[in-house]
Amino acid sequence: MNCDTAIRDIADAARALRELPPQPETGRWTVVFADFGHVMLPLATLPTPLEGELGTELFVTLHVQALSSYELEAPDADTAEATARAYFEQQRAEVEQWGASWLAAAPGTVIEGPAPEPFLV
């Protein structure tokens, strides 16, 4: 896979996620992102859980496109994304940019508890 193909795949996944029908907010969120080891690229923040076909479509998109996601409690989508970014940065503080070996968050990684005060926007 070359860089152009990877970028197109990520763009296609982002479009597919945006096309999911809106769901009621539940206080739990899934932040979907491309994981580059040292930096994350958020693609969508969705109310969780997605039931039935929507849940299946999200699962397939995450796995086929090799995307990551965090699930967490937050009062709104913006706070969920800010919390996910802060958590990612904390977890990856020692990861070298574009290093030969890097971690990837699994789809559905749970961040326990509500968004901590410093992460609220």
Tab-separated table of N, CA, C and O in Angstrom:
chain	number	residue	atom	x	y	z
A	1	MET	N	0.848	-1.168	0.000
A	1	MET	CA	0.000	0.000	0.000
A	1	MET	C	0.897	1.235	0.000
A	1	MET	O	1.803	1.355	0.801
A	2	ASN	N	0.614	2.156	-0.903
A	2	ASN	CA	1.386	3.390	-0.914
A	2	ASN	C	0.630	4.483	-0.164
A	2	ASN	O	-0.512	4.304	0.252
A	3	CYS	N	1.264	5.621	-0.027
A	3	CYS	CA	0.702	6.719	0.759
A	3	CYS	C	-0.608	7.236	0.156
A	3	CYS	O	-1.557	7.505	0.875
A	4	ASP	N	-0.664	7.360	-1.174
A	4	ASP	CA	-1.898	7.839	-1.815
A	4	ASP	C	-3.066	6.906	-1.541
A	4	ASP	O	-4.181	7.353	-1.267
A	5	THR	N	-2.825	5.612	-1.604
A	5	THR	CA	-3.872	4.638	-1.337
A	5	THR	C	-4.333	4.734	0.111
A	5	THR	O	-5.533	4.710	0.397
A	6	ALA	N	-3.398	4.856	1.031
A	6	ALA	CA	-3.739	4.966	2.453
A	6	ALA	C	-4.582	6.212	2.710
A	6	ALA	O	-5.575	6.157	3.444
A	7	ILE	N	-4.221	7.327	2.106
A	7	ILE	CA	-4.975	8.570	2.294
A	7	ILE	C	-6.384	8.415	1.723
A	7	ILE	O	-7.364	8.823	2.346
A	8	ARG	N	-6.502	7.805	0.553
A	8	ARG	CA	-7.841	7.580	-0.036
A	8	ARG	C	-8.671	6.666	0.853
A	8	ARG	O	-9.868	6.895	1.047
A	9	ASP	N	-8.055	5.627	1.404
A	9	ASP	CA	-8.785	4.714	2.286
A	9	ASP	C	-9.295	5.433	3.529
A	9	ASP	O	-10.437	5.214	3.957
A	10	ILE	N	-8.468	6.286	4.116
A	10	ILE	CA	-8.884	7.038	5.302
A	10	ILE	C	-10.004	8.005	4.942
A	10	ILE	O	-10.992	8.132	5.665
A	11	ALA	N	-9.879	8.681	3.798
A	11	ALA	CA	-10.929	9.608	3.353
A	11	ALA	C	-12.237	8.861	3.099
A	11	ALA	O	-13.318	9.341	3.470
A	12	ASP	N	-12.159	7.685	2.488
A	12	ASP	CA	-13.359	6.873	2.245
A	12	ASP	C	-14.012	6.461	3.559
A	12	ASP	O	-15.243	6.504	3.691
A	13	ALA	N	-13.204	6.063	4.525
A	13	ALA	CA	-13.742	5.668	5.831
A	13	ALA	C	-14.408	6.861	6.513
A	13	ALA	O	-15.491	6.725	7.093
A	14	ALA	N	-13.777	8.036	6.449
A	14	ALA	CA	-14.357	9.234	7.063
A	14	ALA	C	-15.705	9.561	6.422
A	14	ALA	O	-16.666	9.902	7.117
A	15	ARG	N	-15.800	9.447	5.098
A	15	ARG	CA	-17.075	9.692	4.405
A	15	ARG	C	-18.134	8.680	4.853
A	15	ARG	O	-19.279	9.049	5.123
A	16	ALA	N	-17.758	7.424	4.941
A	16	ALA	CA	-18.707	6.389	5.366
A	16	ALA	C	-19.209	6.659	6.783
A	16	ALA	O	-20.398	6.502	7.064
A	17	LEU	N	-18.327	7.084	7.662
A	17	LEU	CA	-18.718	7.379	9.045
A	17	LEU	C	-19.651	8.590	9.095
A	17	LEU	O	-20.613	8.601	9.870
A	18	ARG	N	-19.377	9.613	8.276
A	18	ARG	CA	-20.245	10.798	8.241
A	18	ARG	C	-21.630	10.462	7.701
A	18	ARG	O	-22.602	11.144	8.018
A	19	GLU	N	-21.729	9.431	6.870
A	19	GLU	CA	-23.002	9.061	6.263
A	19	GLU	C	-23.876	8.197	7.162
A	19	GLU	O	-25.033	7.935	6.832
A	20	LEU	N	-23.343	7.755	8.305
A	20	LEU	CA	-24.179	7.004	9.246
A	20	LEU	C	-25.299	7.913	9.727
A	20	LEU	O	-25.077	9.092	9.994
A	21	PRO	N	-26.521	7.401	9.854
A	21	PRO	CA	-27.617	8.249	10.322
A	21	PRO	C	-27.370	8.727	11.749
A	21	PRO	O	-26.761	8.020	12.547
A	22	PRO	N	-27.829	9.947	12.065
A	22	PRO	CA	-27.645	10.466	13.428
A	22	PRO	C	-28.316	9.564	14.461
A	22	PRO	O	-29.376	8.999	14.194
A	23	GLN	N	-27.664	9.455	15.612
A	23	GLN	CA	-28.173	8.624	16.694
A	23	GLN	C	-28.409	9.510	17.926
A	23	GLN	O	-27.766	10.543	18.084
A	24	PRO	N	-29.301	9.088	18.811
A	24	PRO	CA	-29.521	9.868	20.037
A	24	PRO	C	-28.274	9.844	20.921
A	24	PRO	O	-27.557	8.846	20.978
A	25	GLU	N	-28.018	10.968	21.574
A	25	GLU	CA	-26.874	11.047	22.484
A	25	GLU	C	-27.188	10.274	23.759
A	25	GLU	O	-28.285	10.348	24.282
A	26	THR	N	-26.179	9.531	24.228
A	26	THR	CA	-26.370	8.657	25.383
A	26	THR	C	-25.440	8.999	26.546
A	26	THR	O	-25.533	8.387	27.595
A	27	GLY	N	-24.510	9.951	26.340
A	27	GLY	CA	-23.503	10.232	27.356
A	27	GLY	C	-22.247	9.397	27.179
A	27	GLY	O	-21.263	9.578	27.880
A	28	ARG	N	-22.302	8.435	26.253
A	28	ARG	CA	-21.126	7.633	25.883
A	28	ARG	C	-20.849	7.889	24.417
A	28	ARG	O	-21.762	8.044	23.627
A	29	TRP	N	-19.569	7.922	24.078
A	29	TRP	CA	-19.157	8.287	22.724
A	29	TRP	C	-18.095	7.327	22.212
A	29	TRP	O	-17.312	6.794	22.989
A	30	THR	N	-18.059	7.161	20.909
A	30	THR	CA	-16.984	6.459	20.228
A	30	THR	C	-16.256	7.483	19.377
A	30	THR	O	-16.871	8.115	18.511
A	31	VAL	N	-14.969	7.678	19.658
A	31	VAL	CA	-14.133	8.574	18.864
A	31	VAL	C	-13.313	7.684	17.929
A	31	VAL	O	-12.467	6.912	18.378
A	32	VAL	N	-13.594	7.775	16.633
A	32	VAL	CA	-12.920	6.961	15.611
A	32	VAL	C	-11.770	7.773	15.053
A	32	VAL	O	-11.926	8.959	14.732
A	33	PHE	N	-10.598	7.117	14.931
A	33	PHE	CA	-9.433	7.853	14.442
A	33	PHE	C	-8.458	6.938	13.724
A	33	PHE	O	-8.445	5.727	13.921
A	34	ALA	N	-7.652	7.568	12.872
A	34	ALA	CA	-6.518	6.882	12.263
A	34	ALA	C	-5.359	7.047	13.239
A	34	ALA	O	-5.085	8.148	13.718
A	35	ASP	N	-4.709	5.953	13.553
A	35	ASP	CA	-3.638	5.927	14.553
A	35	ASP	C	-2.297	5.821	13.838
A	35	ASP	O	-1.998	4.815	13.216
A	36	PHE	N	-1.518	6.898	13.925
A	36	PHE	CA	-0.203	6.921	13.291
A	36	PHE	C	0.925	6.717	14.301
A	36	PHE	O	2.072	7.055	14.025
A	37	GLY	N	0.583	6.183	15.459
A	37	GLY	CA	1.589	5.885	16.470
A	37	GLY	C	1.908	7.064	17.358
A	37	GLY	O	1.738	7.012	18.555
A	38	HIS	N	2.344	8.159	16.766
A	38	HIS	CA	2.710	9.345	17.538
A	38	HIS	C	1.637	10.432	17.475
A	38	HIS	O	1.688	11.396	18.217
A	39	VAL	N	0.676	10.268	16.581
A	39	VAL	CA	-0.393	11.260	16.421
A	39	VAL	C	-1.666	10.547	15.968
A	39	VAL	O	-1.610	9.511	15.307
A	40	MET	N	-2.817	11.103	16.375
A	40	MET	CA	-4.097	10.552	15.947
A	40	MET	C	-4.787	11.549	15.024
A	40	MET	O	-4.609	12.756	15.160
A	41	LEU	N	-5.550	11.019	14.077
A	41	LEU	CA	-6.348	11.839	13.178
A	41	LEU	C	-7.813	11.468	13.396
A	41	LEU	O	-8.288	10.456	12.878
A	42	PRO	N	-8.540	12.270	14.218
A	42	PRO	CA	-9.954	11.955	14.465
A	42	PRO	C	-10.765	12.032	13.172
A	42	PRO	O	-10.603	12.960	12.381
A	43	LEU	N	-11.616	11.032	12.971
A	43	LEU	CA	-12.451	10.976	11.773
A	43	LEU	C	-13.925	11.185	12.077
A	43	LEU	O	-14.662	11.708	11.246
A	44	ALA	N	-14.370	10.749	13.264
A	44	ALA	CA	-15.779	10.892	13.641
A	44	ALA	C	-15.918	10.677	15.142
A	44	ALA	O	-15.147	9.936	15.743
A	45	THR	N	-16.919	11.347	15.719
A	45	THR	CA	-17.290	11.113	17.108
A	45	THR	C	-18.773	10.791	17.109
A	45	THR	O	-19.596	11.617	16.705
A	46	LEU	N	-19.096	9.564	17.519
A	46	LEU	CA	-20.453	9.037	17.402
A	46	LEU	C	-21.010	8.654	18.761
A	46	LEU	O	-20.284	8.123	19.602
A	47	PRO	N	-22.324	8.896	18.984
A	47	PRO	CA	-22.932	8.381	20.217
A	47	PRO	C	-22.811	6.859	20.255
A	47	PRO	O	-22.873	6.203	19.218
A	48	THR	N	-22.614	6.317	21.440
A	48	THR	CA	-22.442	4.885	21.630
A	48	THR	C	-23.537	4.397	22.570
A	48	THR	O	-23.881	5.104	23.508
A	49	PRO	N	-24.067	3.230	22.419
A	49	PRO	CA	-23.718	2.222	21.417
A	49	PRO	C	-24.517	2.427	20.138
A	49	PRO	O	-25.596	3.008	20.155
A	50	LEU	N	-23.970	1.920	19.042
A	50	LEU	CA	-24.711	1.831	17.784
A	50	LEU	C	-25.275	0.423	17.726
A	50	LEU	O	-24.546	-0.545	17.892
A	51	GLU	N	-26.546	0.324	17.493
A	51	GLU	CA	-27.218	-0.977	17.528
A	51	GLU	C	-27.397	-1.559	16.135
A	51	GLU	O	-27.395	-0.836	15.138
A	52	GLY	N	-27.565	-2.844	16.063
A	52	GLY	CA	-27.942	-3.548	14.840
A	52	GLY	C	-26.990	-3.317	13.684
A	52	GLY	O	-25.772	-3.435	13.827
A	53	GLU	N	-27.568	-2.983	12.521
A	53	GLU	CA	-26.786	-2.814	11.306
A	53	GLU	C	-25.751	-1.692	11.436
A	53	GLU	O	-24.662	-1.792	10.876
A	54	LEU	N	-26.097	-0.620	12.152
A	54	LEU	CA	-25.147	0.483	12.320
A	54	LEU	C	-23.919	0.034	13.095
A	54	LEU	O	-22.793	0.386	12.756
A	55	GLY	N	-24.131	-0.741	14.145
A	55	GLY	CA	-23.011	-1.280	14.914
A	55	GLY	C	-22.143	-2.188	14.064
A	55	GLY	O	-20.907	-2.136	14.133
A	56	THR	N	-22.777	-2.989	13.248
A	56	THR	CA	-22.036	-3.886	12.350
A	56	THR	C	-21.241	-3.087	11.334
A	56	THR	O	-20.078	-3.380	11.070
A	57	GLU	N	-21.869	-2.049	10.751
A	57	GLU	CA	-21.186	-1.223	9.762
A	57	GLU	C	-19.970	-0.531	10.368
A	57	GLU	O	-18.902	-0.473	9.756
A	58	LEU	N	-20.111	-0.020	11.601
A	58	LEU	CA	-18.973	0.608	12.268
A	58	LEU	C	-17.869	-0.421	12.509
A	58	LEU	O	-16.699	-0.157	12.228
A	59	PHE	N	-18.228	-1.588	13.020
A	59	PHE	CA	-17.253	-2.644	13.287
A	59	PHE	C	-16.483	-3.000	12.014
A	59	PHE	O	-15.251	-3.084	12.016
A	60	VAL	N	-17.200	-3.198	10.925
A	60	VAL	CA	-16.566	-3.566	9.659
A	60	VAL	C	-15.653	-2.446	9.174
A	60	VAL	O	-14.516	-2.687	8.767
A	61	THR	N	-16.126	-1.201	9.223
A	61	THR	CA	-15.313	-0.064	8.775
A	61	THR	C	-14.029	0.032	9.576
A	61	THR	O	-12.941	0.205	9.011
A	62	LEU	N	-14.130	-0.094	10.888
A	62	LEU	CA	-12.935	0.002	11.736
A	62	LEU	C	-11.925	-1.086	11.388
A	62	LEU	O	-10.727	-0.816	11.260
A	63	HIS	N	-12.392	-2.298	11.239
A	63	HIS	CA	-11.471	-3.410	11.007
A	63	HIS	C	-10.934	-3.455	9.581
A	63	HIS	O	-9.735	-3.679	9.385
A	64	VAL	N	-11.778	-3.215	8.591
A	64	VAL	CA	-11.331	-3.271	7.204
A	64	VAL	C	-10.337	-2.144	6.921
A	64	VAL	O	-9.342	-2.333	6.226
A	65	GLN	N	-10.600	-0.963	7.478
A	65	GLN	CA	-9.730	0.189	7.220
A	65	GLN	C	-8.601	0.310	8.249
A	65	GLN	O	-7.845	1.278	8.203
A	66	ALA	N	-8.490	-0.634	9.177
A	66	ALA	CA	-7.451	-0.624	10.219
A	66	ALA	C	-7.468	0.680	11.008
A	66	ALA	O	-6.444	1.306	11.251
A	67	LEU	N	-8.671	1.070	11.426
A	67	LEU	CA	-8.831	2.282	12.224
A	67	LEU	C	-8.919	1.923	13.699
A	67	LEU	O	-9.154	0.779	14.062
A	68	SER	N	-8.752	2.926	14.533
A	68	SER	CA	-8.828	2.754	15.981
A	68	SER	C	-10.024	3.540	16.506
A	68	SER	O	-10.544	4.428	15.831
A	69	SER	N	-10.430	3.224	17.734
A	69	SER	CA	-11.472	4.023	18.376
A	69	SER	C	-11.352	3.910	19.889
A	69	SER	O	-10.884	2.901	20.413
A	70	TYR	N	-11.748	4.996	20.531
A	70	TYR	CA	-11.878	5.027	21.976
A	70	TYR	C	-13.357	5.154	22.294
A	70	TYR	O	-14.086	5.890	21.613
A	71	GLU	N	-13.811	4.475	23.339
A	71	GLU	CA	-15.160	4.633	23.860
A	71	GLU	C	-15.048	5.253	25.239
A	71	GLU	O	-14.245	4.799	26.057
A	72	LEU	N	-15.846	6.293	25.483
A	72	LEU	CA	-15.749	6.999	26.754
A	72	LEU	C	-17.026	7.745	27.090
A	72	LEU	O	-17.864	7.964	26.223
A	73	GLU	N	-17.135	8.126	28.365
A	73	GLU	CA	-18.235	8.968	28.833
A	73	GLU	C	-17.822	10.423	28.706
A	73	GLU	O	-16.691	10.785	29.050
A	74	ALA	N	-18.734	11.254	28.216
A	74	ALA	CA	-18.506	12.696	28.132
A	74	ALA	C	-19.849	13.370	27.904
A	74	ALA	O	-20.770	12.754	27.363
A	75	PRO	N	-19.969	14.645	28.293
A	75	PRO	CA	-21.260	15.320	28.139
A	75	PRO	C	-21.631	15.634	26.685
A	75	PRO	O	-22.798	15.812	26.377
A	76	ASP	N	-20.628	15.713	25.791
A	76	ASP	CA	-20.916	16.029	24.390
A	76	ASP	C	-19.769	15.541	23.503
A	76	ASP	O	-18.719	15.113	23.998
A	77	ALA	N	-19.974	15.627	22.192
A	77	ALA	CA	-18.992	15.114	21.228
A	77	ALA	C	-17.665	15.865	21.297
A	77	ALA	O	-16.597	15.256	21.199
A	78	ASP	N	-17.712	17.183	21.463
A	78	ASP	CA	-16.471	17.962	21.528
A	78	ASP	C	-15.613	17.565	22.725
A	78	ASP	O	-14.397	17.419	22.618
A	79	THR	N	-16.259	17.375	23.872
A	79	THR	CA	-15.532	16.953	25.069
A	79	THR	C	-14.979	15.549	24.890
A	79	THR	O	-13.850	15.261	25.303
A	80	ALA	N	-15.752	14.685	24.253
A	80	ALA	CA	-15.277	13.316	23.999
A	80	ALA	C	-14.021	13.340	23.137
A	80	ALA	O	-13.035	12.660	23.441
A	81	GLU	N	-14.027	14.136	22.072
A	81	GLU	CA	-12.850	14.192	21.211
A	81	GLU	C	-11.655	14.802	21.946
A	81	GLU	O	-10.532	14.304	21.834
A	82	ALA	N	-11.876	15.865	22.710
A	82	ALA	CA	-10.781	16.482	23.464
A	82	ALA	C	-10.199	15.492	24.478
A	82	ALA	O	-8.975	15.415	24.656
A	83	THR	N	-11.064	14.729	25.131
A	83	THR	CA	-10.609	13.725	26.102
A	83	THR	C	-9.807	12.640	25.399
A	83	THR	O	-8.751	12.215	25.881
A	84	ALA	N	-10.304	12.187	24.248
A	84	ALA	CA	-9.595	11.159	23.489
A	84	ALA	C	-8.216	11.658	23.063
A	84	ALA	O	-7.223	10.926	23.168
A	85	ARG	N	-8.145	12.897	22.594
A	85	ARG	CA	-6.848	13.461	22.181
A	85	ARG	C	-5.870	13.525	23.363
A	85	ARG	O	-4.713	13.151	23.242
A	86	ALA	N	-6.362	14.006	24.502
A	86	ALA	CA	-5.502	14.125	25.685
A	86	ALA	C	-5.043	12.744	26.155
A	86	ALA	O	-3.869	12.567	26.516
A	87	TYR	N	-5.942	11.776	26.148
A	87	TYR	CA	-5.595	10.412	26.554
A	87	TYR	C	-4.541	9.841	25.604
A	87	TYR	O	-3.553	9.249	26.036
A	88	PHE	N	-4.749	10.020	24.310
A	88	PHE	CA	-3.808	9.526	23.312
A	88	PHE	C	-2.430	10.144	23.532
A	88	PHE	O	-1.416	9.452	23.545
A	89	GLU	N	-2.393	11.468	23.704
A	89	GLU	CA	-1.113	12.153	23.902
A	89	GLU	C	-0.413	11.660	25.161
A	89	GLU	O	0.806	11.489	25.174
A	90	GLN	N	-1.175	11.413	26.214
A	90	GLN	CA	-0.592	10.892	27.453
A	90	GLN	C	-0.024	9.492	27.225
A	90	GLN	O	1.085	9.188	27.670
A	91	GLN	N	-0.771	8.645	26.533
A	91	GLN	CA	-0.333	7.269	26.298
A	91	GLN	C	0.864	7.185	25.355
A	91	GLN	O	1.654	6.253	25.430
A	92	ARG	N	1.005	8.146	24.467
A	92	ARG	CA	2.033	8.080	23.425
A	92	ARG	C	3.142	9.104	23.605
A	92	ARG	O	3.896	9.374	22.674
A	93	ALA	N	3.289	9.657	24.780
A	93	ALA	CA	4.287	10.701	25.015
A	93	ALA	C	5.699	10.269	24.634
A	93	ALA	O	6.502	11.086	24.197
A	94	GLU	N	6.011	9.001	24.775
A	94	GLU	CA	7.362	8.504	24.508
A	94	GLU	C	7.545	7.931	23.097
A	94	GLU	O	8.631	7.487	22.754
A	95	VAL	N	6.492	7.958	22.296
A	95	VAL	CA	6.578	7.362	20.958
A	95	VAL	C	7.288	8.328	20.013
A	95	VAL	O	6.926	9.490	19.906
A	96	GLU	N	8.299	7.811	19.338
A	96	GLU	CA	9.075	8.612	18.397
A	96	GLU	C	8.266	8.835	17.120
A	96	GLU	O	7.617	7.917	16.605
A	97	GLN	N	8.307	10.065	16.606
A	97	GLN	CA	7.574	10.372	15.382
A	97	GLN	C	8.044	9.501	14.237
A	97	GLN	O	9.238	9.388	13.983
A	98	TRP	N	7.084	8.866	13.575
A	98	TRP	CA	7.319	8.006	12.414
A	98	TRP	C	8.371	6.943	12.684
A	98	TRP	O	9.091	6.523	11.792
A	99	GLY	N	8.461	6.506	13.945
A	99	GLY	CA	9.395	5.449	14.312
A	99	GLY	C	9.054	4.143	13.606
A	99	GLY	O	7.927	3.924	13.163
A	100	ALA	N	10.025	3.280	13.508
A	100	ALA	CA	9.842	2.003	12.815
A	100	ALA	C	8.860	1.098	13.547
A	100	ALA	O	8.221	0.254	12.948
A	101	SER	N	8.737	1.258	14.847
A	101	SER	CA	7.842	0.422	15.630
A	101	SER	C	6.934	1.328	16.438
A	101	SER	O	7.411	2.197	17.169
A	102	TRP	N	5.605	1.130	16.322
A	102	TRP	CA	4.685	1.940	17.103
A	102	TRP	C	3.440	1.160	17.442
A	102	TRP	O	3.096	0.182	16.805
A	103	LEU	N	2.780	1.637	18.446
A	103	LEU	CA	1.560	1.012	18.940
A	103	LEU	C	0.371	1.438	18.092
A	103	LEU	O	0.417	2.460	17.425
A	104	ALA	N	-0.694	0.697	18.177
A	104	ALA	CA	-1.967	1.102	17.584
A	104	ALA	C	-3.063	0.741	18.574
A	104	ALA	O	-3.050	-0.341	19.140
A	105	ALA	N	-3.982	1.678	18.791
A	105	ALA	CA	-5.111	1.408	19.679
A	105	ALA	C	-6.097	0.509	18.958
A	105	ALA	O	-6.391	0.711	17.781
A	106	ALA	N	-6.597	-0.477	19.641
A	106	ALA	CA	-7.587	-1.390	19.050
A	106	ALA	C	-8.928	-0.676	18.932
A	106	ALA	O	-9.245	0.212	19.735
A	107	PRO	N	-9.729	-1.060	17.945
A	107	PRO	CA	-11.083	-0.520	17.890
A	107	PRO	C	-11.833	-0.844	19.182
A	107	PRO	O	-11.738	-1.957	19.690
A	108	GLY	N	-12.530	0.141	19.714
A	108	GLY	CA	-13.323	-0.074	20.914
A	108	GLY	C	-12.557	0.000	22.219
A	108	GLY	O	-13.058	-0.417	23.253
A	109	THR	N	-11.338	0.546	22.217
A	109	THR	CA	-10.590	0.705	23.461
A	109	THR	C	-11.387	1.617	24.397
A	109	THR	O	-11.779	2.717	24.005
A	110	VAL	N	-11.628	1.157	25.604
A	110	VAL	CA	-12.457	1.907	26.552
A	110	VAL	C	-11.578	2.783	27.430
A	110	VAL	O	-10.592	2.321	27.992
A	111	ILE	N	-11.955	4.057	27.534
A	111	ILE	CA	-11.369	4.969	28.511
A	111	ILE	C	-12.363	4.990	29.662
A	111	ILE	O	-13.497	5.442	29.498
A	112	GLU	N	-11.968	4.477	30.809
A	112	GLU	CA	-12.889	4.292	31.930
A	112	GLU	C	-13.282	5.608	32.587
A	112	GLU	O	-12.473	6.523	32.702
A	113	GLY	N	-14.542	5.664	33.047
A	113	GLY	CA	-15.036	6.787	33.822
A	113	GLY	C	-15.369	7.996	32.979
A	113	GLY	O	-15.105	8.039	31.777
A	114	PRO	N	-15.945	9.022	33.613
A	114	PRO	CA	-16.277	10.237	32.894
A	114	PRO	C	-15.031	11.038	32.536
A	114	PRO	O	-13.956	10.816	33.101
A	115	ALA	N	-15.172	11.962	31.618
A	115	ALA	CA	-14.056	12.803	31.219
A	115	ALA	C	-13.524	13.549	32.427
A	115	ALA	O	-14.269	14.234	33.119
A	116	PRO	N	-12.214	13.416	32.733
A	116	PRO	CA	-11.631	14.125	33.870
A	116	PRO	C	-11.663	15.631	33.657
A	116	PRO	O	-11.627	16.109	32.535
A	117	GLU	N	-11.707	16.359	34.739
A	117	GLU	CA	-11.845	17.814	34.695
A	117	GLU	C	-10.858	18.508	33.757
A	117	GLU	O	-11.269	19.347	32.972
A	118	PRO	N	-9.551	18.180	33.783
A	118	PRO	CA	-8.623	18.919	32.913
A	118	PRO	C	-8.905	18.705	31.424
A	118	PRO	O	-8.495	19.483	30.598
A	119	PHE	N	-9.600	17.626	31.061
A	119	PHE	CA	-9.840	17.338	29.662
A	119	PHE	C	-11.107	17.998	29.145
A	119	PHE	O	-11.370	18.008	27.966
A	120	LEU	N	-11.944	18.514	30.046
A	120	LEU	CA	-13.190	19.136	29.604
A	120	LEU	C	-12.882	20.423	28.859
A	120	LEU	O	-12.008	21.186	29.235
A	121	VAL	N	-13.610	20.652	27.773
A	121	VAL	CA	-13.414	21.887	26.986
A	121	VAL	C	-14.516	22.864	27.271
A	121	VAL	O	-15.565	22.531	27.726
